[in-house]
Short mmCIF file of C-alpha atoms in Angstrom, two decimals:
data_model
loop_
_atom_site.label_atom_id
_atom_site.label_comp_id
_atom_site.label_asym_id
_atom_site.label_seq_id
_atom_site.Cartn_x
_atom_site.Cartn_y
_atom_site.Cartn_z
CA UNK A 23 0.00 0.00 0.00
CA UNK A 24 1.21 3.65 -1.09
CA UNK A 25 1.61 5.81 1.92
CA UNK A 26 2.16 8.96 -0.12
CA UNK A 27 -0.88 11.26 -1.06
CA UNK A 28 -2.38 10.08 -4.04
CA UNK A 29 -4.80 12.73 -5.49
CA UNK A 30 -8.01 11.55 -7.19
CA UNK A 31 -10.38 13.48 -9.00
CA UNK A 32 -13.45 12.56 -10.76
CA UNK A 33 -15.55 14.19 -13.74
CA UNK A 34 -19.06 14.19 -13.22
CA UNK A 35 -21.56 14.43 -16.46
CA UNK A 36 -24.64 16.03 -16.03
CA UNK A 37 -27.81 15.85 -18.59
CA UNK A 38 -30.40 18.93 -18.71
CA UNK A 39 -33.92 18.21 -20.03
CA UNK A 40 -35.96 20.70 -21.34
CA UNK A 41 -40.05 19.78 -21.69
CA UNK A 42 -41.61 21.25 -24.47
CA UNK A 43 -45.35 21.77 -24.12
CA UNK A 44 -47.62 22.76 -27.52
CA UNK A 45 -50.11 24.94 -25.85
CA UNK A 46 -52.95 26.07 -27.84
CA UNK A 47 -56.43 27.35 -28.03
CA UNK A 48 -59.40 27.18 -30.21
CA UNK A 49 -61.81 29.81 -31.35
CA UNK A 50 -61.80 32.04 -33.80
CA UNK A 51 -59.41 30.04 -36.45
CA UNK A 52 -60.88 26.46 -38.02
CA UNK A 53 -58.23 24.17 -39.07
CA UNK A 54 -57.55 24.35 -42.91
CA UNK A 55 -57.60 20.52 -44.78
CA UNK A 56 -54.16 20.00 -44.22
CA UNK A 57 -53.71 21.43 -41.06
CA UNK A 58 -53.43 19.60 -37.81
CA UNK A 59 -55.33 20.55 -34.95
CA UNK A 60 -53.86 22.19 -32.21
CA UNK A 61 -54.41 20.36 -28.70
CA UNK A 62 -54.69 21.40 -25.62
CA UNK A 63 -53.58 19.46 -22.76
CA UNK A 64 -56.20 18.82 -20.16
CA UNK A 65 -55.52 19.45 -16.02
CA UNK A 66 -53.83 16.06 -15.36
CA UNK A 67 -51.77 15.80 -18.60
CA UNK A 68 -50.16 19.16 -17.29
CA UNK A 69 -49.61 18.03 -13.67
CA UNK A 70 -47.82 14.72 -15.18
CA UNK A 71 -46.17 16.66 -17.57
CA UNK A 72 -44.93 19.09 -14.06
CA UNK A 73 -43.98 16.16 -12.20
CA UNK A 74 -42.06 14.41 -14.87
CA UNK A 75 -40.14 17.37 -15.39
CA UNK A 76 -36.32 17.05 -13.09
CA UNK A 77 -35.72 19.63 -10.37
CA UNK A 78 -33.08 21.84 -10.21
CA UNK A 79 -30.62 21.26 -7.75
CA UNK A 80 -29.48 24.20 -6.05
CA UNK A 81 -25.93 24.17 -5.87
CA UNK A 82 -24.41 23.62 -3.09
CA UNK A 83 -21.70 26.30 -1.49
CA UNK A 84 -18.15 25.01 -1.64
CA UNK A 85 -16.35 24.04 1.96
CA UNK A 86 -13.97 27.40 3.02
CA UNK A 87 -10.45 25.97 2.66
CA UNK A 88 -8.50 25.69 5.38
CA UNK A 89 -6.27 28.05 5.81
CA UNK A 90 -3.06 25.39 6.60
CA UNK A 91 -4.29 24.21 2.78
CA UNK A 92 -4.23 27.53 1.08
CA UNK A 93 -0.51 27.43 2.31
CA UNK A 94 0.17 24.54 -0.05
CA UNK A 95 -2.97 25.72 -2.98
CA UNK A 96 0.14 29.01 -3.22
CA UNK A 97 2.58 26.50 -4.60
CA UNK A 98 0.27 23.37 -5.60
CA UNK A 99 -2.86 24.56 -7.11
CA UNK A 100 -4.36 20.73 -7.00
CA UNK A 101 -3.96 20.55 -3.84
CA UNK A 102 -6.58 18.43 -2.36
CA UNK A 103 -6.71 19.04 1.62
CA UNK A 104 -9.12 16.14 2.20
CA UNK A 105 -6.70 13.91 0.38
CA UNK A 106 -3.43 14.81 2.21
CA UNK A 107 -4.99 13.55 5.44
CA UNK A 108 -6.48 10.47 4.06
CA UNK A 109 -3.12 9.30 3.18
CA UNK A 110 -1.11 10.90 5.80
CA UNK A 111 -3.88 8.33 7.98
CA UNK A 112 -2.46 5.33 5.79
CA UNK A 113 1.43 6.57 5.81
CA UNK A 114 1.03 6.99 9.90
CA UNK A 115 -0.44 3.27 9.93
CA UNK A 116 2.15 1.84 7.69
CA UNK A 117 5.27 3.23 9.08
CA UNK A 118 4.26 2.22 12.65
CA UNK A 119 3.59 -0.93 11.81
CA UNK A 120 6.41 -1.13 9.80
CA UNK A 121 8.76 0.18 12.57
CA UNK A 122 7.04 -2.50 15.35
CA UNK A 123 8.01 -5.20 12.86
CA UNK A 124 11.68 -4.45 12.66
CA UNK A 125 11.57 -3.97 8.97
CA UNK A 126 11.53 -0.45 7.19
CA UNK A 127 12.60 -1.62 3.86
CA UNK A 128 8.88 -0.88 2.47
CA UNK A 129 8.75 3.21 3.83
CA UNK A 130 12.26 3.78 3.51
CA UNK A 131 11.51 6.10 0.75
CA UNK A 132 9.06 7.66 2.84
CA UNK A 133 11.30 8.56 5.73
CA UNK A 134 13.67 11.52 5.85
CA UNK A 135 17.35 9.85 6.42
CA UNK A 136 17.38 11.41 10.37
CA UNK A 137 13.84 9.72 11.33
CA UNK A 138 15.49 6.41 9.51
CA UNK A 139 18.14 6.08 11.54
CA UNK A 140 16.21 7.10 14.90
CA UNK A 141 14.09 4.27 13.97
CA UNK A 142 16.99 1.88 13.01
CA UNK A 143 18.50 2.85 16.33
CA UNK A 144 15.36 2.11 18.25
CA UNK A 145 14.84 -1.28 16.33
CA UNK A 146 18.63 -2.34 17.28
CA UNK A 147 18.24 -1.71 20.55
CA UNK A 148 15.01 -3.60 20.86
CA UNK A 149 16.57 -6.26 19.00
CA UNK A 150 19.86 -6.42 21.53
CA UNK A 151 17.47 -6.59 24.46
CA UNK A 152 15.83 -9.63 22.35
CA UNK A 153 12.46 -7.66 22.91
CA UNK A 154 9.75 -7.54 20.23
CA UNK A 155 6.84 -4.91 19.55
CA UNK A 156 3.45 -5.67 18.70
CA UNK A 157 0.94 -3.53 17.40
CA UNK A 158 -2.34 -3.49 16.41
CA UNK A 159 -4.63 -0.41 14.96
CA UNK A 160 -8.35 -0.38 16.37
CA UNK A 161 -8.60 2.47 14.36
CA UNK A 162 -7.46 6.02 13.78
CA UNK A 163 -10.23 8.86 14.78
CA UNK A 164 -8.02 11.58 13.12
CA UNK A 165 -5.18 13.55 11.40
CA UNK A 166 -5.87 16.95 12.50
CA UNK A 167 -3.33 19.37 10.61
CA UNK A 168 -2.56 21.97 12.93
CA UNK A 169 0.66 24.12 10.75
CA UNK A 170 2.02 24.34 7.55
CA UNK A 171 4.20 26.51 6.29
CA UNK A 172 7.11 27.09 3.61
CA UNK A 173 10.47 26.23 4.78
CA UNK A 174 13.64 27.00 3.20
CA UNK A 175 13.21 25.00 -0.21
CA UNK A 176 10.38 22.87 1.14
CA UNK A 177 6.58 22.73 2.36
CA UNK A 178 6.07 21.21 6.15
CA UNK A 179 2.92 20.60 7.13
CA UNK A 180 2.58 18.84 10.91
CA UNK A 181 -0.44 16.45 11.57
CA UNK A 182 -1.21 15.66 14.86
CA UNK A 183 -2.91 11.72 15.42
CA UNK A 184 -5.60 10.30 17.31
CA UNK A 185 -5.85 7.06 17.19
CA UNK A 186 -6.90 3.35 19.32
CA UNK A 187 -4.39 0.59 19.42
CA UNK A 188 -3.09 -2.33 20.93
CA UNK A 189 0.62 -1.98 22.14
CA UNK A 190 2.54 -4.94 23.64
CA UNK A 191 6.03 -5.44 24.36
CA UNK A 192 7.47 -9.28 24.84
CA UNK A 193 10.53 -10.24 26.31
CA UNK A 194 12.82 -13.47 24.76
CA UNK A 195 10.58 -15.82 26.16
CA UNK A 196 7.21 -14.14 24.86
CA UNK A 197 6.17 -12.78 28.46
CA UNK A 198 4.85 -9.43 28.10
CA UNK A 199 7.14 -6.77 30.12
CA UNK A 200 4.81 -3.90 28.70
CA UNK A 201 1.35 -3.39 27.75
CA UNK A 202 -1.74 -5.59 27.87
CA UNK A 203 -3.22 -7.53 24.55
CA UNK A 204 -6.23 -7.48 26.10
CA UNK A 205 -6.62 -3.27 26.62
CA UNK A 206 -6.78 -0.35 24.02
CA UNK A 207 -4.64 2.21 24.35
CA UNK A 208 -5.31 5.71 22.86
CA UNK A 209 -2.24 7.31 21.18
CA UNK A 210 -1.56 10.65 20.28
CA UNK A 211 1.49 11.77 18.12
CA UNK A 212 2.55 14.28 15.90
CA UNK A 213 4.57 14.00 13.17
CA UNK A 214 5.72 16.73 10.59
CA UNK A 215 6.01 15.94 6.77
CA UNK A 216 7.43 18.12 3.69
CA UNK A 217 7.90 17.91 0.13
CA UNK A 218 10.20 19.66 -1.81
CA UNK A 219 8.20 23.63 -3.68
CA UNK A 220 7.20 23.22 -7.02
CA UNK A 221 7.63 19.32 -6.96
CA UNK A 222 5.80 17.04 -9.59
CA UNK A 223 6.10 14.27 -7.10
CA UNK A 224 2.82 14.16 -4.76
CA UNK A 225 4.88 11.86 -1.97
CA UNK A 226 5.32 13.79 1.13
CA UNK A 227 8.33 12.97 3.24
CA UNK A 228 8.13 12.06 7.44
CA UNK A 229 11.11 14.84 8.51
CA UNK A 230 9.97 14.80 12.48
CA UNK A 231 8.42 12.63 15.06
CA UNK A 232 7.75 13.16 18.55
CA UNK A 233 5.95 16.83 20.15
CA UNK A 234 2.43 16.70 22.39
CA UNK A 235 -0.27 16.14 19.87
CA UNK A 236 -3.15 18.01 21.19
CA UNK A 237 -6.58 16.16 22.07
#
């Protein structure tokens, strides 16, 4: 699964209708040989003809953007705010889970090099003490993006995460020294990601763990 933010947009095709109605009336004027007569419709043929006609949606007033998003709209006019946090949800899921396992090969690419090797570090030391990490999402009730802002050559934008797992730590002999597979803990974290200004590449980069999120 791709942790970066993928952007999707779909085209919508809409139909109009138009009901055309020959009114007329008679009096005064007879029909020549070859002329038709002119109908009119009676009281329920015109209420059918009313209710088979579509209503008009009124349109609906676009969502205010954020402001944090009209940060990135400046440099990224496709910017999708709704998008970024969907898959900064799946990139937060991912790399945790990745990082409990002992394996990063999968988000490397995701990772700036100094949060790789904070995470290597951790994973060696874990792996010394012959400890292993298991985790397990219940689910995550948000990614609430609380700055962005330009920095040097690059966008940041920090996320902070609410979310319900199951955290256990096991010692050599699988005895669990922290946590409790049977309880749900709630985690908060926040984590920073950037992306190079005027990149073509949508993948957003984890630069920073670690800081109170706030609930």
């Amino acid at each position: 699964m791709d942790p970066s933010v993928i952007f999707f947009f779909a085209l919508a095709a809409f139909l109009s209708y138009r009901l055309f109605t020959v009114l007329g009336t008679k009096g005064g004027h007879e029909p020549e040989e070859n002329e038709r007569p002119r109908v009119v419709p009676t009281a329920e043929a015109r209420t059918e003809a009313a209710e088979a006609e579509p209503e008009t949606e009124e349109p609906r007033p676009s969502k205010p953007l954020p402001a944090w998003a009209q940060v990135i709209r400046e440099d990224d006019p496709r910017f999708d705010p709704a998008a970024f946090q969907a898959g900064a949800k799946a990139a937060y899921e991912m790399i945790v889970t990745a990082f409990a396992r002992g394996d990063l090969s999968e988000v490397a690419d995701y990772l700036d090099p100094s949060v790789r090797k904070a995470f290597e570090v951790a994973i060696d030391g874990r792996t010394q003490a012959k400890q292993t990490l298991d985790v397990t999402f219940v689910g995550i009730e948000r990614a609430d993006v609380v700055d962005a802002h330009r920095q040097s050559a690059h966008i940041e934008v920090t996320v902070d995460f609410a979310s319900d797992q199951i955290r256990v730590t096991r010692d050599a002999g699988g005895e669990v020294i922290d946590g409790d597979p049977a309880r749900i803990d709630a985690v908060r974290d926040r984590w920073t990601f950037a992306r190079p200004l005027r990149s073509k590449d949508p993948n957003w980069t984890l630069v920073a763990t670690g800081g109170d999120a706030r609930d």
